[in-house]
Amino acid sequence: MTDDKRILELLNTRDEAGLKALSDKYTPYLMKIASNFLSDRNDCEECLNDVFMRVWQEKLSVKPELLSVHLASLVREICIDYYRKNHRKKRIASEYTVSLSEIGDLASDGKASDPEESIDRMWLSGLLNAYFRTRPKEVRNIFIMRYYYFDSVSEIAKRTGSTVMRINTLLSRERKRLRKYLEQEGYEC
Amino acid sequence: MLKKDDFMDAMRDLDQDLLMDAERARRTSGKRNWAAGAIGIAAAAVLLLAGSAFLIRQNLIRQTPVSSGTELSESDVSDTSWHSTADLQESVLSLSETESTSLPEETETERTSLPEETETVHSEKVVDKPKPVSLYEGSAICDSGIVSITGSGPEFAEGVALKKTCLYPGPSVWIHETGLISQGESVSVIRTATVLTYNTPEPYEGWTTSESKWYFVTVGSEGAIGYVKAEDIGNAAECTEERESPIETEPESTEENQAESSGQPADGDAAMQETENAYEDLSEWEKAFAEWERKYLFKDRVIFDSGIVSVIGRDPEFTEGVALKETYLYPAPNELFYETGLIYQGRPVTVIRTADVRTGDSPETEEFETASESKWYFVTTGTQGRIGYVKAEDIGNAAEVHVEMTGPWIVKEGYEYYETVGLRNPRYAEDTNVNVRGPFWIVYKNEETGLCKLASRQDYIIYLYDTDALEPYMEIGYPRTLRAG
């Protein structure tokens, strides 16, 4: 298995062997994440193709140790776009759908804000970063697993050696805590 | 007003060190599970990657000027060696970094205190570790009978029964019925399909016998669910075999089981004997069916251990219930195992395994057991205590199509309802020497391609066949009594 440093070297020299190595190594990993968003295998496949295409077209300037995080971010972004584009045409049953439902006590339904309001989103990101840095590592990681990677609660329970009930409770409390925090910062939740 | 999409977008911009932390936690503590999931997905990805690589290659050729380097060769794109367990595990190992995930004091407190938000926790009834349970296996079940329920772990007093009946000759004809079961009470079966057996006043020649198996899914006093043993069903002097979990998988129906089918009504004995003569080697027969089923019924269907359930019912409204998952391992055509789970509207199915499973998604997989495919049966309790099948869409990662037995048919995009027909002995599984019979079929036709989809009421699986192949069998030998939707 090619290491990440080598993969990045190959990609940055436009060597297609890098793309293959990347695909070989990360397809299962990215498929897992994509499948948390999209229930259809073909949809996942399409998103993964977009990820690899974007990696190929855009020069990667990430550190090798952050390659997996970067790829996860890419597939997350692409899958969310795909989800939003297609969810109204056909119901997509996925962990992402469930997660959207769960954050109903934190945020309301509705499309993303206009691009002009991206400053607000940057501000919100800053608040979230600040918030999570104050939280216990385990709680923060579980929240990110659920609402960034959209891992299922049962998966998280297995990974953390906990129970489904406890993870659900923890997430529920954390949403309420975050809501309170955001309201204090002026957001209407 | 904070919107969900904005929140999700903002999460995208979390600092990388926070994400890396979470990533490590995912991989470290979940190394085994991630590997399991990844390997499970590998089953789906076997074809995918070849396709992906091909598409990427095509896209590269079409869209991207390749400044240097060599084009991926055919051997490169078809190389699937990365799918091996060893490679995946190596991948995991190379990506992982050990880090402890000790519980902060605060969360310890959270774990032990009684949560006030438990009304939002829908899976609290689910037992995380399966209790020892038993699986009943038998045959020659009649339509109703007395149930003797015994179970270990929680006391099983009542539950839901799923009856799977095989009519033969005509191995594809499976009938599924459900019923409520209570200790010492008779089973009230709700039929969900038209049954043509020797018991009916309108027997069809050739369809003279049937054999059934019951699966009992119960909710115990502690909310736990599991299989139970059932003895002396109906008129059959059943010789039941109780198996303690883990279960060594065997063919569903064997010669021995056939011989034990002593409870058939007398007027069916001759027909039964005749059929037995015709199918002396039932294990071979079962293998043939399993192979046929694998080839045709499970095609393009890959199910994972959990998924989101969309429960749709009519009267009454079905919102929760019990799921029975039947998983087929291959290659190894007769390897079946069963799992149960509670289902809630819009919630993931949490599966309780009842067997020692060796599938491609387990780290201890044997080399030849690389894939598994499953069917889900959902038996729900409605608001009025009634039960029935429900439709399940998009289970797990699979774009799965189930057809609700009592509700509207699901028509895949691009197809429209065409006609309900009766088919006389359509033979479309030539290579398995299996004559597949179905009295009623719903046909959907794609006007553009001319292809028809056949939906079988019995199997509620949708098939795709060429119109030309279909036409010779469109003799109307049965009344057009079933309606679509």
PDB file of N, CA and C in Angstrom, chain B residues 54-127:
ATOM      1  N   PHE B  54     -12.624   2.962 -14.398  1.00  0.00           N
ATOM      2  CA  PHE B  54     -12.874   3.115 -15.825  1.00  0.00           C
ATOM      3  C   PHE B  54     -13.436   4.493 -16.134  1.00  0.00           C
ATOM      4  N   LEU B  55     -14.397   4.893 -15.299  1.00  0.00           N
ATOM      5  CA  LEU B  55     -15.006   6.203 -15.522  1.00  0.00           C
ATOM      6  C   LEU B  55     -13.970   7.308 -15.364  1.00  0.00           C
ATOM      7  N   ILE B  56     -13.171   7.138 -14.311  1.00  0.00           N
ATOM      8  CA  ILE B  56     -12.146   8.175 -14.085  1.00  0.00           C
ATOM      9  C   ILE B  56     -11.234   8.246 -15.287  1.00  0.00           C
ATOM     10  N   ARG B  57     -10.895   7.067 -15.726  1.00  0.00           N
ATOM     11  CA  ARG B  57     -10.006   7.023 -16.866  1.00  0.00           C
ATOM     12  C   ARG B  57     -10.646   7.708 -18.057  1.00  0.00           C
ATOM     13  N   GLN B  58     -11.928   7.365 -18.257  1.00  0.00           N
ATOM     14  CA  GLN B  58     -12.631   7.981 -19.377  1.00  0.00           C
ATOM     15  C   GLN B  58     -12.698   9.492 -19.213  1.00  0.00           C
ATOM     16  N   ASN B  59     -12.992   9.910 -18.003  1.00  0.00           N
ATOM     17  CA  ASN B  59     -13.080  11.338 -17.751  1.00  0.00           C
ATOM     18  C   ASN B  59     -11.739  12.011 -17.963  1.00  0.00           C
ATOM     19  N   LEU B  60     -10.703  11.322 -17.514  1.00  0.00           N
ATOM     20  CA  LEU B  60      -9.379  11.909 -17.673  1.00  0.00           C
ATOM     21  C   LEU B  60      -9.063  12.089 -19.143  1.00  0.00           C
ATOM     22  N   ILE B  61      -9.404  11.069 -19.863  1.00  0.00           N
ATOM     23  CA  ILE B  61      -9.106  11.136 -21.292  1.00  0.00           C
ATOM     24  C   ILE B  61      -9.894  12.256 -21.939  1.00  0.00           C
ATOM     25  N   ARG B  62     -11.154  12.361 -21.499  1.00  0.00           N
ATOM     26  CA  ARG B  62     -12.045  13.313 -22.147  1.00  0.00           C
ATOM     27  C   ARG B  62     -11.826  14.748 -21.669  1.00  0.00           C
ATOM     28  N   GLN B  63     -11.617  14.881 -20.364  1.00  0.00           N
ATOM     29  CA  GLN B  63     -11.657  16.223 -19.806  1.00  0.00           C
ATOM     30  C   GLN B  63     -10.300  16.806 -19.453  1.00  0.00           C
ATOM     31  N   THR B  64      -9.358  15.961 -19.146  1.00  0.00           N
ATOM     32  CA  THR B  64      -8.137  16.483 -18.576  1.00  0.00           C
ATOM     33  C   THR B  64      -6.951  16.228 -19.485  1.00  0.00           C
ATOM     34  N   PRO B  65      -6.301  17.276 -19.885  1.00  0.00           N
ATOM     35  CA  PRO B  65      -5.089  17.057 -20.656  1.00  0.00           C
ATOM     36  C   PRO B  65      -4.019  16.430 -19.780  1.00  0.00           C
ATOM     37  N   VAL B  66      -3.568  15.317 -20.170  1.00  0.00           N
ATOM     38  CA  VAL B  66      -2.548  14.634 -19.377  1.00  0.00           C
ATOM     39  C   VAL B  66      -1.195  15.123 -19.827  1.00  0.00           C
ATOM     40  N   SER B  67      -0.553  15.821 -18.939  1.00  0.00           N
ATOM     41  CA  SER B  67       0.696  16.442 -19.331  1.00  0.00           C
ATOM     42  C   SER B  67       1.838  15.448 -19.365  1.00  0.00           C
ATOM     43  N   SER B  68       1.769  14.498 -18.466  1.00  0.00           N
ATOM     44  CA  SER B  68       2.830  13.520 -18.435  1.00  0.00           C
ATOM     45  C   SER B  68       2.266  12.244 -17.849  1.00  0.00           C
ATOM     46  N   GLY B  69       3.087  11.295 -17.707  1.00  0.00           N
ATOM     47  CA  GLY B  69       2.634  10.054 -17.109  1.00  0.00           C
ATOM     48  C   GLY B  69       1.977   9.167 -18.134  1.00  0.00           C
ATOM     49  N   THR B  70       1.597   8.015 -17.678  1.00  0.00           N
ATOM     50  CA  THR B  70       1.018   7.045 -18.596  1.00  0.00           C
ATOM     51  C   THR B  70      -0.431   6.802 -18.273  1.00  0.00           C
ATOM     52  N   GLU B  71      -1.125   6.488 -19.302  1.00  0.00           N
ATOM     53  CA  GLU B  71      -2.537   6.182 -19.128  1.00  0.00           C
ATOM     54  C   GLU B  71      -2.680   4.901 -18.320  1.00  0.00           C
ATOM     55  N   LEU B  72      -3.725   4.833 -17.529  1.00  0.00           N
ATOM     56  CA  LEU B  72      -3.944   3.604 -16.774  1.00  0.00           C
ATOM     57  C   LEU B  72      -4.188   2.462 -17.738  1.00  0.00           C
ATOM     58  N   SER B  73      -3.490   1.405 -17.514  1.00  0.00           N
ATOM     59  CA  SER B  73      -3.674   0.269 -18.409  1.00  0.00           C
ATOM     60  C   SER B  73      -4.905  -0.520 -18.003  1.00  0.00           C
ATOM     61  N   GLU B  74      -5.335  -1.377 -18.886  1.00  0.00           N
ATOM     62  CA  GLU B  74      -6.487  -2.222 -18.571  1.00  0.00           C
ATOM     63  C   GLU B  74      -6.218  -3.051 -17.333  1.00  0.00           C
ATOM     64  N   SER B  75      -4.983  -3.528 -17.251  1.00  0.00           N
ATOM     65  CA  SER B  75      -4.676  -4.358 -16.091  1.00  0.00           C
ATOM     66  C   SER B  75      -4.710  -3.535 -14.811  1.00  0.00           C
ATOM     67  N   ASP B  76      -4.359  -2.265 -14.945  1.00  0.00           N
ATOM     68  CA  ASP B  76      -4.411  -1.414 -13.756  1.00  0.00           C
ATOM     69  C   ASP B  76      -5.833  -1.226 -13.283  1.00  0.00           C
ATOM     70  N   VAL B  77      -6.712  -0.895 -14.204  1.00  0.00           N
ATOM     71  CA  VAL B  77      -8.070  -0.592 -13.778  1.00  0.00           C
ATOM     72  C   VAL B  77      -8.823  -1.831 -13.352  1.00  0.00           C
ATOM     73  N   SER B  78      -8.384  -2.953 -13.832  1.00  0.00           N
ATOM     74  CA  SER B  78      -9.102  -4.159 -13.445  1.00  0.00           C
ATOM     75  C   SER B  78      -8.455  -4.836 -12.240  1.00  0.00           C
ATOM     76  N   ASP B  79      -7.403  -4.251 -11.754  1.00  0.00           N
ATOM     77  CA  ASP B  79      -6.736  -4.841 -10.607  1.00  0.00           C
ATOM     78  C   ASP B  79      -7.589  -4.677  -9.360  1.00  0.00           C
ATOM     79  N   THR B  80      -7.992  -5.757  -8.816  1.00  0.00           N
ATOM     80  CA  THR B  80      -8.834  -5.682  -7.616  1.00  0.00           C
ATOM     81  C   THR B  80      -8.122  -6.248  -6.403  1.00  0.00           C
ATOM     82  N   SER B  81      -6.819  -6.350  -6.509  1.00  0.00           N
ATOM     83  CA  SER B  81      -6.102  -6.949  -5.393  1.00  0.00           C
ATOM     84  C   SER B  81      -6.260  -6.147  -4.111  1.00  0.00           C
ATOM     85  N   TRP B  82      -6.573  -4.854  -4.272  1.00  0.00           N
ATOM     86  CA  TRP B  82      -6.710  -4.028  -3.075  1.00  0.00           C
ATOM     87  C   TRP B  82      -7.898  -4.433  -2.237  1.00  0.00           C
ATOM     88  N   HIS B  83      -8.762  -5.215  -2.811  1.00  0.00           N
ATOM     89  CA  HIS B  83      -9.948  -5.605  -2.054  1.00  0.00           C
ATOM     90  C   HIS B  83      -9.649  -6.634  -0.981  1.00  0.00           C
ATOM     91  N   SER B  84      -8.466  -7.200  -1.052  1.00  0.00           N
ATOM     92  CA  SER B  84      -8.228  -8.283  -0.106  1.00  0.00           C
ATOM     93  C   SER B  84      -8.283  -7.771   1.322  1.00  0.00           C
ATOM     94  N   THR B  85      -8.646  -8.667   2.203  1.00  0.00           N
ATOM     95  CA  THR B  85      -8.737  -8.310   3.614  1.00  0.00           C
ATOM     96  C   THR B  85      -7.404  -7.779   4.107  1.00  0.00           C
ATOM     97  N   ALA B  86      -6.378  -8.450   3.708  1.00  0.00           N
ATOM     98  CA  ALA B  86      -5.065  -8.041   4.197  1.00  0.00           C
ATOM     99  C   ALA B  86      -4.763  -6.601   3.802  1.00  0.00           C
ATOM    100  N   ASP B  87      -5.072  -6.285   2.555  1.00  0.00           N
ATOM    101  CA  ASP B  87      -4.804  -4.923   2.091  1.00  0.00           C
ATOM    102  C   ASP B  87      -5.618  -3.913   2.872  1.00  0.00           C
ATOM    103  N   LEU B  88      -6.877  -4.250   3.077  1.00  0.00           N
ATOM    104  CA  LEU B  88      -7.729  -3.307   3.789  1.00  0.00           C
ATOM    105  C   LEU B  88      -7.242  -3.128   5.216  1.00  0.00           C
ATOM    106  N   GLN B  89      -6.870  -4.234   5.815  1.00  0.00           N
ATOM    107  CA  GLN B  89      -6.391  -4.119   7.185  1.00  0.00           C
ATOM    108  C   GLN B  89      -5.087  -3.343   7.228  1.00  0.00           C
ATOM    109  N   GLU B  90      -4.279  -3.595   6.221  1.00  0.00           N
ATOM    110  CA  GLU B  90      -3.036  -2.842   6.155  1.00  0.00           C
ATOM    111  C   GLU B  90      -3.336  -1.366   6.013  1.00  0.00           C
ATOM    112  N   SER B  91      -4.349  -1.111   5.187  1.00  0.00           N
ATOM    113  CA  SER B  91      -4.743   0.277   4.982  1.00  0.00           C
ATOM    114  C   SER B  91      -5.154   0.908   6.304  1.00  0.00           C
ATOM    115  N   VAL B  92      -5.942   0.162   7.037  1.00  0.00           N
ATOM    116  CA  VAL B  92      -6.393   0.683   8.325  1.00  0.00           C
ATOM    117  C   VAL B  92      -5.210   0.912   9.240  1.00  0.00           C
ATOM    118  N   LEU B  93      -4.339  -0.076   9.271  1.00  0.00           N
ATOM    119  CA  LEU B  93      -3.208   0.038  10.174  1.00  0.00           C
ATOM    120  C   LEU B  93      -2.331   1.217   9.809  1.00  0.00           C
ATOM    121  N   SER B  94      -2.149   1.390   8.525  1.00  0.00           N
ATOM    122  CA  SER B  94      -1.281   2.470   8.108  1.00  0.00           C
ATOM    123  C   SER B  94      -1.892   3.823   8.393  1.00  0.00           C
ATOM    124  N   LEU B  95      -3.207   3.849   8.480  1.00  0.00           N
ATOM    125  CA  LEU B  95      -3.865   5.124   8.713  1.00  0.00           C
ATOM    126  C   LEU B  95      -4.056   5.403  10.186  1.00  0.00           C
ATOM    127  N   SER B  96      -3.951   4.367  10.963  1.00  0.00           N
ATOM    128  CA  SER B  96      -4.354   4.547  12.355  1.00  0.00           C
ATOM    129  C   SER B  96      -3.202   4.943  13.249  1.00  0.00           C
ATOM    130  N   GLU B  97      -3.593   5.535  14.322  1.00  0.00           N
ATOM    131  CA  GLU B  97      -2.610   5.921  15.317  1.00  0.00           C
ATOM    132  C   GLU B  97      -3.268   5.739  16.668  1.00  0.00           C
ATOM    133  N   THR B  98      -2.617   4.988  17.499  1.00  0.00           N
ATOM    134  CA  THR B  98      -3.253   4.656  18.769  1.00  0.00           C
ATOM    135  C   THR B  98      -3.389   5.886  19.651  1.00  0.00           C
ATOM    136  N   GLU B  99      -4.579   6.021  20.137  1.00  0.00           N
ATOM    137  CA  GLU B  99      -4.809   7.107  21.088  1.00  0.00           C
ATOM    138  C   GLU B  99      -5.912   6.678  22.023  1.00  0.00           C
ATOM    139  N   SER B 100      -5.701   6.890  23.263  1.00  0.00           N
ATOM    140  CA  SER B 100      -6.716   6.443  24.207  1.00  0.00           C
ATOM    141  C   SER B 100      -7.916   7.372  24.161  1.00  0.00           C
ATOM    142  N   THR B 101      -9.048   6.828  24.462  1.00  0.00           N
ATOM    143  CA  THR B 101     -10.269   7.632  24.485  1.00  0.00           C
ATOM    144  C   THR B 101     -10.901   7.506  25.857  1.00  0.00           C
ATOM    145  N   SER B 102     -10.107   7.846  26.837  1.00  0.00           N
ATOM    146  CA  SER B 102     -10.625   7.734  28.196  1.00  0.00           C
ATOM    147  C   SER B 102     -11.760   8.719  28.407  1.00  0.00           C
ATOM    148  N   LEU B 103     -12.647   8.346  29.270  1.00  0.00           N
ATOM    149  CA  LEU B 103     -13.829   9.169  29.483  1.00  0.00           C
ATOM    150  C   LEU B 103     -13.515  10.318  30.422  1.00  0.00           C
ATOM    151  N   PRO B 104     -13.831  11.498  30.024  1.00  0.00           N
ATOM    152  CA  PRO B 104     -13.711  12.615  30.958  1.00  0.00           C
ATOM    153  C   PRO B 104     -14.714  12.418  32.090  1.00  0.00           C
ATOM    154  N   GLU B 105     -14.404  13.056  33.190  1.00  0.00           N
ATOM    155  CA  GLU B 105     -15.285  12.889  34.344  1.00  0.00           C
ATOM    156  C   GLU B 105     -16.714  13.299  34.020  1.00  0.00           C
ATOM    157  N   GLU B 106     -16.795  14.378  33.269  1.00  0.00           N
ATOM    158  CA  GLU B 106     -18.123  14.905  32.989  1.00  0.00           C
ATOM    159  C   GLU B 106     -19.004  13.884  32.282  1.00  0.00           C
ATOM    160  N   THR B 107     -18.381  13.200  31.318  1.00  0.00           N
ATOM    161  CA  THR B 107     -19.199  12.259  30.569  1.00  0.00           C
ATOM    162  C   THR B 107     -19.502  11.022  31.378  1.00  0.00           C
ATOM    163  N   GLU B 108     -18.614  10.706  32.307  1.00  0.00           N
ATOM    164  CA  GLU B 108     -18.944   9.602  33.201  1.00  0.00           C
ATOM    165  C   GLU B 108     -20.223   9.906  33.953  1.00  0.00           C
ATOM    166  N   THR B 109     -20.297  11.161  34.379  1.00  0.00           N
ATOM    167  CA  THR B 109     -21.494  11.577  35.093  1.00  0.00           C
ATOM    168  C   THR B 109     -22.702  11.485  34.189  1.00  0.00           C
ATOM    169  N   GLU B 110     -22.500  11.901  32.967  1.00  0.00           N
ATOM    170  CA  GLU B 110     -23.624  11.875  32.033  1.00  0.00           C
ATOM    171  C   GLU B 110     -24.104  10.456  31.797  1.00  0.00           C
ATOM    172  N   ARG B 111     -23.173   9.545  31.848  1.00  0.00           N
ATOM    173  CA  ARG B 111     -23.560   8.188  31.540  1.00  0.00           C
ATOM    174  C   ARG B 111     -24.465   7.614  32.637  1.00  0.00           C
ATOM    175  N   THR B 112     -24.135   7.992  33.872  1.00  0.00           N
ATOM    176  CA  THR B 112     -24.869   7.354  34.951  1.00  0.00           C
ATOM    177  C   THR B 112     -26.139   8.089  35.331  1.00  0.00           C
ATOM    178  N   SER B 113     -26.201   9.367  35.014  1.00  0.00           N
ATOM    179  CA  SER B 113     -27.396  10.086  35.415  1.00  0.00           C
ATOM    180  C   SER B 113     -28.548   9.787  34.474  1.00  0.00           C
ATOM    181  N   LEU B 114     -29.720   9.930  34.991  1.00  0.00           N
ATOM    182  CA  LEU B 114     -30.897   9.635  34.188  1.00  0.00           C
ATOM    183  C   LEU B 114     -31.146  10.781  33.216  1.00  0.00           C
ATOM    184  N   PRO B 115     -31.089  10.522  31.960  1.00  0.00           N
ATOM    185  CA  PRO B 115     -31.249  11.612  31.007  1.00  0.00           C
ATOM    186  C   PRO B 115     -32.688  12.097  30.949  1.00  0.00           C
ATOM    187  N   GLU B 116     -32.811  13.403  30.925  1.00  0.00           N
ATOM    188  CA  GLU B 116     -34.165  13.935  30.856  1.00  0.00           C
ATOM    189  C   GLU B 116     -34.673  13.942  29.419  1.00  0.00           C
ATOM    190  N   GLU B 117     -33.746  13.699  28.466  1.00  0.00           N
ATOM    191  CA  GLU B 117     -34.174  13.789  27.070  1.00  0.00           C
ATOM    192  C   GLU B 117     -34.461  12.418  26.492  1.00  0.00           C
ATOM    193  N   THR B 118     -34.761  11.479  27.324  1.00  0.00           N
ATOM    194  CA  THR B 118     -34.887  10.135  26.780  1.00  0.00           C
ATOM    195  C   THR B 118     -36.045   9.985  25.813  1.00  0.00           C
ATOM    196  N   GLU B 119     -36.933  10.971  25.802  1.00  0.00           N
ATOM    197  CA  GLU B 119     -38.019  10.830  24.847  1.00  0.00           C
ATOM    198  C   GLU B 119     -37.508  10.932  23.417  1.00  0.00           C
ATOM    199  N   THR B 120     -36.325  11.475  23.263  1.00  0.00           N
ATOM    200  CA  THR B 120     -35.773  11.554  21.917  1.00  0.00           C
ATOM    201  C   THR B 120     -34.983  10.314  21.556  1.00  0.00           C
ATOM    202  N   VAL B 121     -34.765   9.477  22.512  1.00  0.00           N
ATOM    203  CA  VAL B 121     -33.969   8.288  22.242  1.00  0.00           C
ATOM    204  C   VAL B 121     -34.898   7.169  21.821  1.00  0.00           C
ATOM    205  N   HIS B 122     -34.837   6.854  20.565  1.00  0.00           N
ATOM    206  CA  HIS B 122     -35.795   5.880  20.054  1.00  0.00           C
ATOM    207  C   HIS B 122     -35.301   4.466  20.165  1.00  0.00           C
ATOM    208  N   SER B 123     -34.030   4.320  20.448  1.00  0.00           N
ATOM    209  CA  SER B 123     -33.516   2.963  20.409  1.00  0.00           C
ATOM    210  C   SER B 123     -33.232   2.436  21.805  1.00  0.00           C
ATOM    211  N   GLU B 124     -33.902   3.011  22.792  1.00  0.00           N
ATOM    212  CA  GLU B 124     -33.563   2.589  24.135  1.00  0.00           C
ATOM    213  C   GLU B 124     -34.007   1.164  24.414  1.00  0.00           C
ATOM    214  N   LYS B 125     -34.960   0.678  23.658  1.00  0.00           N
ATOM    215  CA  LYS B 125     -35.385  -0.694  23.883  1.00  0.00           C
ATOM    216  C   LYS B 125     -34.395  -1.700  23.339  1.00  0.00           C
ATOM    217  N   VAL B 126     -33.538  -1.215  22.481  1.00  0.00           N
ATOM    218  CA  VAL B 126     -32.657  -2.151  21.807  1.00  0.00           C
ATOM    219  C   VAL B 126     -31.590  -2.661  22.763  1.00  0.00           C
ATOM    220  N   VAL B 127     -31.423  -3.930  22.764  1.00  0.00           N
ATOM    221  CA  VAL B 127     -30.399  -4.527  23.599  1.00  0.00           C
ATOM    222  C   VAL B 127     -29.122  -4.587  22.794  1.00  0.00           C
TER     223      VAL B 127
END
